[in-house]
Amino acid sequence: MVYEEDYIQECGEPETETFRVELTVNKEQLEAVTQPLDANTQVIAGPGTGKTRTLAYRAAYLISQGVEPEEILMLTLTNRSAQDFRDRIASVVGTETMNRIAIHTFHSFGHTLLTNHGHLLGISPEYLVTDQLDQKQVLSNVRYKLGISDWKEFNKLKDIALKTKLRGFTGQEAYLNDSVLVNKAMRVLEAYNEEIKKFNLLDYDDLIILTKELLNKYPEVAHSYKTVLIDELQDVSFSSWDIIRTLSVNKSLFVVGDPNQSIYRFIGAESSMFTMMKLEIPNLSTISLTENYRSQQLVLDLANSLVEGTPEAITLKSYAPELKHIKPKLATFDLESQECSWIVEEVLDLHKNQGVPMEDIVVLTRSSYTAGQLVNSFEAHGVNTIFVGGKSLLETETASVVLTILRALHFPERNIFLIELLRGYKPFLAPGLLSKVLETVDDNSPLIEKLRNYKLWATPAAGLKIREFVGMLDHARSLLEDENMEQIERIFCAVDYVLNEIEYFVRVAKRTSSTNLLVRKHELTTLKKYLVSLEPIIQLKMERSDEQKSFLEVLLHSTSFYNVQPQFGVSVAIKF
């Protein structure tokens, strides 16, 4: 049942012509959307019940009631969700109004707050967010400083340390009885935190941990917001909940989620947040969305049976158009290998016995790890598959290399980025010599100066390689300063030049398959498109800044750079 409300609200930009917001909602959604402006509301939204619509219309309704767009903060878990909200809200209130609403992932919100107010905690506004290469280099330094020679032991300690940094110990870890192991892991974590701080870096856990600390000590940094909208509460960690709870003081809180859809427990998410919210947030109203517009009733009946009797369980009813369908089948297994074998057998039966073309069969999995196990099972039966997996653009190998290049060019005095270039690719220095050189430099003696004065310590043969490396950096920096090119073109030329000099793609081709080489080149193309999309944003930041900063400097410190939008995903079809 869908209603187009006739009480339609008017809203618009200040001192501009108002416009009408048409709310196409059902009765449940309408009750949620039109809650009082100062209400604290928890919406239990089953799958396919229109949670994105409800959140977007809630924002539009608030604006129609006189709330300024700048007073609305919307937090979600993924860049894709954030973009979905932007698109949906823009379709209702217009792009200009939507752009005035603070729509963030928890990490990008933290990055924004720490960039603007981190000095209150002693954090330099010049900090950078770690990428994979940074973390790898930092951990290598930690292993060396702690004198842990056994890589297997260190990797175990490192995994425990990084896993507990944000979420702490749950009490269920099997290794908790081993106090020696736990103490060693905590020393690794302490050394890791000291090392990234030394390099003026923050990792993604820091963006949450330090934002929580900032808001607890200086809640006024978020005083401009009057209402906070939260998506997917069931996948919020305890640390993120602390941020929400602090933000909710003297503000209205509107959250949407489904405790039976939690998928991020491996990073500390807790579906119990719904119960916790009822205990900790005053005057809370709870509304359930039960009308599903996505699935047939046969599917919903199966889903309903799986969650029956669980806390906050709701019974979903289908309002989707009737379609020809096959009755869903539920199969349970004791082992993952049994599940994989069953899926392969089902696919082979569909193809061989029922005539379904292979290209018409899709297998959906919860994680890339599970997908990899399935790929192996299919290969064992001689079945070709196309695996479409997704990483955040900045998590890809090529983007990580490019980011290291740009940082090394702009921050040559920060040793970590030069070390990553020296160690990771073309061997400009022999490993033994590089280790000896690194023993003689520290934060007060930049590596770049040591390399420029190579004649004082290097052999003639090593000197040639060092001169080649320093010359590469100098030429790339000159490309960044070439005023005959546009800013973004300078960056592309410098990056392409360095990638060629370090023989990046040549080395990728030597160590991996031709398919992987194509993937790496695709990553570079996608990254360049992404940077082009950011150009007008960075230019605007430069125009508004009181300081004279280069395009590259503003880019590397911009929250927009790290908040990759979903249209720049790097899912690549790979045929096995």
PDB file of C-alpha atoms in Angstrom, residues 68-272:
ATOM      1  CA  GLU A  68      18.718  23.775   7.851  1.00  0.00           C
ATOM      2  CA  PRO A  69      20.492  21.158   5.682  1.00  0.00           C
ATOM      3  CA  GLU A  70      23.780  21.985   7.450  1.00  0.00           C
ATOM      4  CA  GLU A  71      22.180  20.913  10.730  1.00  0.00           C
ATOM      5  CA  ILE A  72      21.663  17.336   9.490  1.00  0.00           C
ATOM      6  CA  LEU A  73      24.372  14.684   9.857  1.00  0.00           C
ATOM      7  CA  MET A  74      23.900  11.333   8.131  1.00  0.00           C
ATOM      8  CA  LEU A  75      26.302   8.475   8.931  1.00  0.00           C
ATOM      9  CA  THR A  76      26.563   5.134   7.187  1.00  0.00           C
ATOM     10  CA  LEU A  77      29.098   2.322   6.885  1.00  0.00           C
ATOM     11  CA  THR A  78      30.072   2.269   3.226  1.00  0.00           C
ATOM     12  CA  ASN A  79      30.784   4.721   0.448  1.00  0.00           C
ATOM     13  CA  ARG A  80      28.166   3.013  -1.692  1.00  0.00           C
ATOM     14  CA  SER A  81      25.463   3.622   0.905  1.00  0.00           C
ATOM     15  CA  ALA A  82      26.564   7.236   1.298  1.00  0.00           C
ATOM     16  CA  GLN A  83      26.296   7.739  -2.453  1.00  0.00           C
ATOM     17  CA  ASP A  84      22.877   6.052  -2.536  1.00  0.00           C
ATOM     18  CA  PHE A  85      21.668   8.574   0.029  1.00  0.00           C
ATOM     19  CA  ARG A  86      23.118  11.479  -1.902  1.00  0.00           C
ATOM     20  CA  ASP A  87      21.359  10.335  -5.067  1.00  0.00           C
ATOM     21  CA  ARG A  88      18.051   9.648  -3.324  1.00  0.00           C
ATOM     22  CA  ILE A  89      18.021  12.916  -1.362  1.00  0.00           C
ATOM     23  CA  ALA A  90      19.059  14.930  -4.425  1.00  0.00           C
ATOM     24  CA  SER A  91      16.095  13.478  -6.320  1.00  0.00           C
ATOM     25  CA  VAL A  92      13.772  14.842  -3.633  1.00  0.00           C
ATOM     26  CA  VAL A  93      15.223  18.197  -2.571  1.00  0.00           C
ATOM     27  CA  GLY A  94      17.692  18.937  -5.367  1.00  0.00           C
ATOM     28  CA  THR A  95      21.462  18.623  -5.650  1.00  0.00           C
ATOM     29  CA  GLU A  96      22.240  22.042  -4.190  1.00  0.00           C
ATOM     30  CA  THR A  97      20.321  21.343  -0.989  1.00  0.00           C
ATOM     31  CA  MET A  98      21.684  17.798  -0.768  1.00  0.00           C
ATOM     32  CA  ASN A  99      25.256  19.111  -0.960  1.00  0.00           C
ATOM     33  CA  ARG A 100      24.640  21.144   2.197  1.00  0.00           C
ATOM     34  CA  ILE A 101      23.846  17.991   4.230  1.00  0.00           C
ATOM     35  CA  ALA A 102      26.806  16.268   5.921  1.00  0.00           C
ATOM     36  CA  ILE A 103      26.637  12.728   4.506  1.00  0.00           C
ATOM     37  CA  HIS A 104      29.567  10.592   5.646  1.00  0.00           C
ATOM     38  CA  THR A 105      30.826   7.151   6.368  1.00  0.00           C
ATOM     39  CA  PHE A 106      32.008   6.904   9.981  1.00  0.00           C
ATOM     40  CA  HIS A 107      35.610   7.036   8.738  1.00  0.00           C
ATOM     41  CA  SER A 108      35.167  10.073   6.505  1.00  0.00           C
ATOM     42  CA  PHE A 109      33.302  11.871   9.306  1.00  0.00           C
ATOM     43  CA  GLY A 110      36.204  11.140  11.630  1.00  0.00           C
ATOM     44  CA  HIS A 111      38.712  12.266   9.004  1.00  0.00           C
ATOM     45  CA  THR A 112      36.839  15.547   8.569  1.00  0.00           C
ATOM     46  CA  LEU A 113      36.625  16.235  12.315  1.00  0.00           C
ATOM     47  CA  LEU A 114      40.268  15.339  12.948  1.00  0.00           C
ATOM     48  CA  THR A 115      41.476  17.441  10.034  1.00  0.00           C
ATOM     49  CA  ASN A 116      39.585  20.475  11.329  1.00  0.00           C
ATOM     50  CA  HIS A 117      39.852  19.957  15.095  1.00  0.00           C
ATOM     51  CA  GLY A 118      42.508  17.307  15.680  1.00  0.00           C
ATOM     52  CA  HIS A 119      44.909  19.973  16.972  1.00  0.00           C
ATOM     53  CA  LEU A 120      42.854  19.896  20.189  1.00  0.00           C
ATOM     54  CA  LEU A 121      44.275  16.393  20.732  1.00  0.00           C
ATOM     55  CA  GLY A 122      47.744  17.349  19.557  1.00  0.00           C
ATOM     56  CA  ILE A 123      47.217  15.855  16.091  1.00  0.00           C
ATOM     57  CA  SER A 124      48.912  17.705  13.269  1.00  0.00           C
ATOM     58  CA  PRO A 125      46.538  18.753  10.469  1.00  0.00           C
ATOM     59  CA  GLU A 126      49.260  17.470   8.137  1.00  0.00           C
ATOM     60  CA  TYR A 127      48.590  13.842   9.089  1.00  0.00           C
ATOM     61  CA  LEU A 128      47.966  11.299   6.351  1.00  0.00           C
ATOM     62  CA  VAL A 129      45.866   8.126   6.361  1.00  0.00           C
ATOM     63  CA  THR A 130      47.855   4.914   6.043  1.00  0.00           C
ATOM     64  CA  ASP A 131      47.536   2.671   3.050  1.00  0.00           C
ATOM     65  CA  GLN A 132      48.646  -0.950   2.715  1.00  0.00           C
ATOM     66  CA  LEU A 133      52.251  -0.104   1.846  1.00  0.00           C
ATOM     67  CA  ASP A 134      52.546   2.314   4.765  1.00  0.00           C
ATOM     68  CA  GLN A 135      51.273  -0.294   7.178  1.00  0.00           C
ATOM     69  CA  LYS A 136      53.562  -2.950   5.736  1.00  0.00           C
ATOM     70  CA  GLN A 137      56.580  -0.657   6.161  1.00  0.00           C
ATOM     71  CA  VAL A 138      55.575   0.370   9.690  1.00  0.00           C
ATOM     72  CA  LEU A 139      55.120  -3.255  10.729  1.00  0.00           C
ATOM     73  CA  SER A 140      58.513  -4.113   9.246  1.00  0.00           C
ATOM     74  CA  ASN A 141      60.038  -1.381  11.403  1.00  0.00           C
ATOM     75  CA  VAL A 142      58.194  -2.723  14.455  1.00  0.00           C
ATOM     76  CA  ARG A 143      59.458  -6.263  13.861  1.00  0.00           C
ATOM     77  CA  TYR A 144      63.030  -4.993  13.531  1.00  0.00           C
ATOM     78  CA  LYS A 145      62.839  -2.797  16.664  1.00  0.00           C
ATOM     79  CA  LEU A 146      61.342  -5.569  18.784  1.00  0.00           C
ATOM     80  CA  GLY A 147      63.908  -8.053  17.532  1.00  0.00           C
ATOM     81  CA  ILE A 148      61.378 -10.679  16.408  1.00  0.00           C
ATOM     82  CA  SER A 149      63.202 -12.789  13.828  1.00  0.00           C
ATOM     83  CA  ASP A 150      60.516 -15.435  13.287  1.00  0.00           C
ATOM     84  CA  TRP A 151      58.114 -14.131  10.615  1.00  0.00           C
ATOM     85  CA  LYS A 152      55.465 -16.710  11.495  1.00  0.00           C
ATOM     86  CA  GLU A 153      55.504 -15.625  15.137  1.00  0.00           C
ATOM     87  CA  PHE A 154      55.429 -11.935  14.218  1.00  0.00           C
ATOM     88  CA  ASN A 155      52.510 -12.356  11.821  1.00  0.00           C
ATOM     89  CA  LYS A 156      50.510 -14.063  14.562  1.00  0.00           C
ATOM     90  CA  LEU A 157      51.318 -11.278  17.029  1.00  0.00           C
ATOM     91  CA  LYS A 158      50.568  -8.624  14.434  1.00  0.00           C
ATOM     92  CA  ASP A 159      47.174 -10.139  13.614  1.00  0.00           C
ATOM     93  CA  ILE A 160      46.187 -10.185  17.294  1.00  0.00           C
ATOM     94  CA  ALA A 161      47.463  -6.637  17.818  1.00  0.00           C
ATOM     95  CA  LEU A 162      45.653  -5.083  14.878  1.00  0.00           C
ATOM     96  CA  LYS A 163      42.447  -7.009  15.536  1.00  0.00           C
ATOM     97  CA  THR A 164      42.262  -5.767  19.113  1.00  0.00           C
ATOM     98  CA  LYS A 165      43.222  -2.151  18.438  1.00  0.00           C
ATOM     99  CA  LEU A 166      39.657  -1.022  17.806  1.00  0.00           C
ATOM    100  CA  ARG A 167      37.494  -3.714  19.312  1.00  0.00           C
ATOM    101  CA  GLY A 168      39.642  -4.858  22.243  1.00  0.00           C
ATOM    102  CA  PHE A 169      39.211  -8.414  23.539  1.00  0.00           C
ATOM    103  CA  THR A 170      35.756  -9.968  23.346  1.00  0.00           C
ATOM    104  CA  GLY A 171      36.578 -12.608  25.976  1.00  0.00           C
ATOM    105  CA  GLN A 172      36.030 -15.414  23.480  1.00  0.00           C
ATOM    106  CA  GLU A 173      39.524 -15.497  21.959  1.00  0.00           C
ATOM    107  CA  ALA A 174      41.181 -18.886  22.349  1.00  0.00           C
ATOM    108  CA  TYR A 175      44.599 -17.330  22.962  1.00  0.00           C
ATOM    109  CA  LEU A 176      43.536 -15.300  26.043  1.00  0.00           C
ATOM    110  CA  ASN A 177      44.814 -18.059  28.337  1.00  0.00           C
ATOM    111  CA  ASP A 178      48.309 -17.551  26.918  1.00  0.00           C
ATOM    112  CA  SER A 179      49.416 -14.458  28.857  1.00  0.00           C
ATOM    113  CA  VAL A 180      52.883 -14.474  27.266  1.00  0.00           C
ATOM    114  CA  LEU A 181      51.379 -14.369  23.768  1.00  0.00           C
ATOM    115  CA  VAL A 182      48.915 -11.625  24.707  1.00  0.00           C
ATOM    116  CA  ASN A 183      51.639  -9.494  26.324  1.00  0.00           C
ATOM    117  CA  LYS A 184      53.852  -9.836  23.251  1.00  0.00           C
ATOM    118  CA  ALA A 185      50.948  -8.845  20.994  1.00  0.00           C
ATOM    119  CA  MET A 186      50.266  -5.784  23.138  1.00  0.00           C
ATOM    120  CA  ARG A 187      53.925  -4.763  22.823  1.00  0.00           C
ATOM    121  CA  VAL A 188      53.577  -5.059  19.045  1.00  0.00           C
ATOM    122  CA  LEU A 189      50.465  -2.875  19.161  1.00  0.00           C
ATOM    123  CA  GLU A 190      52.185  -0.290  21.351  1.00  0.00           C
ATOM    124  CA  ALA A 191      55.200  -0.182  19.044  1.00  0.00           C
ATOM    125  CA  TYR A 192      52.942   0.014  15.977  1.00  0.00           C
ATOM    126  CA  ASN A 193      51.011   2.967  17.407  1.00  0.00           C
ATOM    127  CA  GLU A 194      54.260   4.751  18.293  1.00  0.00           C
ATOM    128  CA  GLU A 195      55.645   4.154  14.812  1.00  0.00           C
ATOM    129  CA  ILE A 196      52.677   5.504  12.855  1.00  0.00           C
ATOM    130  CA  LYS A 197      52.537   8.489  15.198  1.00  0.00           C
ATOM    131  CA  LYS A 198      56.221   9.144  14.494  1.00  0.00           C
ATOM    132  CA  PHE A 199      55.481   9.246  10.766  1.00  0.00           C
ATOM    133  CA  ASN A 200      52.431  11.503  11.333  1.00  0.00           C
ATOM    134  CA  LEU A 201      50.102   8.796  10.065  1.00  0.00           C
ATOM    135  CA  LEU A 202      46.697   7.597  11.229  1.00  0.00           C
ATOM    136  CA  ASP A 203      45.188   4.256  10.291  1.00  0.00           C
ATOM    137  CA  TYR A 204      41.468   3.654   9.818  1.00  0.00           C
ATOM    138  CA  ASP A 205      41.025   2.465  13.404  1.00  0.00           C
ATOM    139  CA  ASP A 206      42.559   5.740  14.595  1.00  0.00           C
ATOM    140  CA  LEU A 207      39.906   7.655  12.672  1.00  0.00           C
ATOM    141  CA  ILE A 208      37.287   6.018  14.912  1.00  0.00           C
ATOM    142  CA  ILE A 209      39.248   5.902  18.179  1.00  0.00           C
ATOM    143  CA  LEU A 210      40.445   9.512  18.018  1.00  0.00           C
ATOM    144  CA  THR A 211      37.084  10.833  16.830  1.00  0.00           C
ATOM    145  CA  LYS A 212      35.503   9.202  19.885  1.00  0.00           C
ATOM    146  CA  GLU A 213      38.116  10.858  22.106  1.00  0.00           C
ATOM    147  CA  LEU A 214      37.677  14.226  20.391  1.00  0.00           C
ATOM    148  CA  LEU A 215      33.897  14.197  20.807  1.00  0.00           C
ATOM    149  CA  ASN A 216      34.116  13.092  24.436  1.00  0.00           C
ATOM    150  CA  LYS A 217      36.553  15.866  25.337  1.00  0.00           C
ATOM    151  CA  TYR A 218      35.298  18.583  23.015  1.00  0.00           C
ATOM    152  CA  PRO A 219      31.644  17.867  22.110  1.00  0.00           C
ATOM    153  CA  GLU A 220      31.294  21.429  20.825  1.00  0.00           C
ATOM    154  CA  VAL A 221      33.128  20.455  17.602  1.00  0.00           C
ATOM    155  CA  ALA A 222      29.830  18.864  16.468  1.00  0.00           C
ATOM    156  CA  HIS A 223      27.488  21.471  17.957  1.00  0.00           C
ATOM    157  CA  SER A 224      26.240  22.608  14.534  1.00  0.00           C
ATOM    158  CA  TYR A 225      24.221  19.415  14.035  1.00  0.00           C
ATOM    159  CA  LYS A 226      20.670  19.247  15.387  1.00  0.00           C
ATOM    160  CA  THR A 227      19.716  15.815  14.124  1.00  0.00           C
ATOM    161  CA  VAL A 228      21.739  12.665  13.400  1.00  0.00           C
ATOM    162  CA  LEU A 229      20.591   9.952  10.982  1.00  0.00           C
ATOM    163  CA  ILE A 230      22.244   6.515  11.176  1.00  0.00           C
ATOM    164  CA  ASP A 231      22.059   3.684   8.655  1.00  0.00           C
ATOM    165  CA  GLU A 232      22.560  -0.057   9.331  1.00  0.00           C
ATOM    166  CA  LEU A 233      22.772   0.151  13.123  1.00  0.00           C
ATOM    167  CA  GLN A 234      23.226  -3.634  13.353  1.00  0.00           C
ATOM    168  CA  ASP A 235      26.649  -3.340  11.701  1.00  0.00           C
ATOM    169  CA  VAL A 236      27.974  -0.591  13.978  1.00  0.00           C
ATOM    170  CA  SER A 237      30.870  -1.432  16.309  1.00  0.00           C
ATOM    171  CA  PHE A 238      30.963  -0.517  19.982  1.00  0.00           C
ATOM    172  CA  SER A 239      33.460   2.259  19.216  1.00  0.00           C
ATOM    173  CA  SER A 240      31.202   3.723  16.538  1.00  0.00           C
ATOM    174  CA  TRP A 241      28.261   3.454  18.931  1.00  0.00           C
ATOM    175  CA  ASP A 242      30.211   5.581  21.413  1.00  0.00           C
ATOM    176  CA  ILE A 243      30.455   8.229  18.687  1.00  0.00           C
ATOM    177  CA  ILE A 244      26.711   8.015  18.010  1.00  0.00           C
ATOM    178  CA  ARG A 245      25.837   8.226  21.697  1.00  0.00           C
ATOM    179  CA  THR A 246      28.014  11.310  22.191  1.00  0.00           C
ATOM    180  CA  LEU A 247      26.576  12.961  19.086  1.00  0.00           C
ATOM    181  CA  SER A 248      23.015  12.289  20.274  1.00  0.00           C
ATOM    182  CA  VAL A 249      23.322  14.550  23.339  1.00  0.00           C
ATOM    183  CA  ASN A 250      20.953  17.507  22.824  1.00  0.00           C
ATOM    184  CA  LYS A 251      20.201  16.269  19.316  1.00  0.00           C
ATOM    185  CA  SER A 252      17.508  14.073  17.814  1.00  0.00           C
ATOM    186  CA  LEU A 253      18.619  10.603  16.754  1.00  0.00           C
ATOM    187  CA  PHE A 254      17.021   8.605  13.924  1.00  0.00           C
ATOM    188  CA  VAL A 255      18.448   5.165  13.215  1.00  0.00           C
ATOM    189  CA  VAL A 256      17.512   2.463  10.741  1.00  0.00           C
ATOM    190  CA  GLY A 257      18.601  -1.163  10.644  1.00  0.00           C
ATOM    191  CA  ASP A 258      17.717  -4.801  11.135  1.00  0.00           C
ATOM    192  CA  PRO A 259      19.287  -6.834  13.968  1.00  0.00           C
ATOM    193  CA  ASN A 260      18.826  -9.978  11.871  1.00  0.00           C
ATOM    194  CA  GLN A 261      21.004  -8.695   9.027  1.00  0.00           C
ATOM    195  CA  SER A 262      24.316  -8.121  10.817  1.00  0.00           C
ATOM    196  CA  ILE A 263      27.211  -8.990   8.479  1.00  0.00           C
ATOM    197  CA  TYR A 264      30.171  -7.165  10.037  1.00  0.00           C
ATOM    198  CA  ARG A 265      30.596  -9.015  13.332  1.00  0.00           C
ATOM    199  CA  PHE A 266      34.127  -9.968  12.286  1.00  0.00           C
ATOM    200  CA  ILE A 267      35.119  -6.299  12.755  1.00  0.00           C
ATOM    201  CA  GLY A 268      33.274  -5.831  16.017  1.00  0.00           C
ATOM    202  CA  ALA A 269      29.726  -5.055  14.872  1.00  0.00           C
ATOM    203  CA  GLU A 270      26.997  -5.966  17.340  1.00  0.00           C
ATOM    204  CA  SER A 271      23.314  -6.530  16.538  1.00  0.00           C
ATOM    205  CA  SER A 272      22.693  -5.953  20.265  1.00  0.00           C
TER     206      SER A 272
END
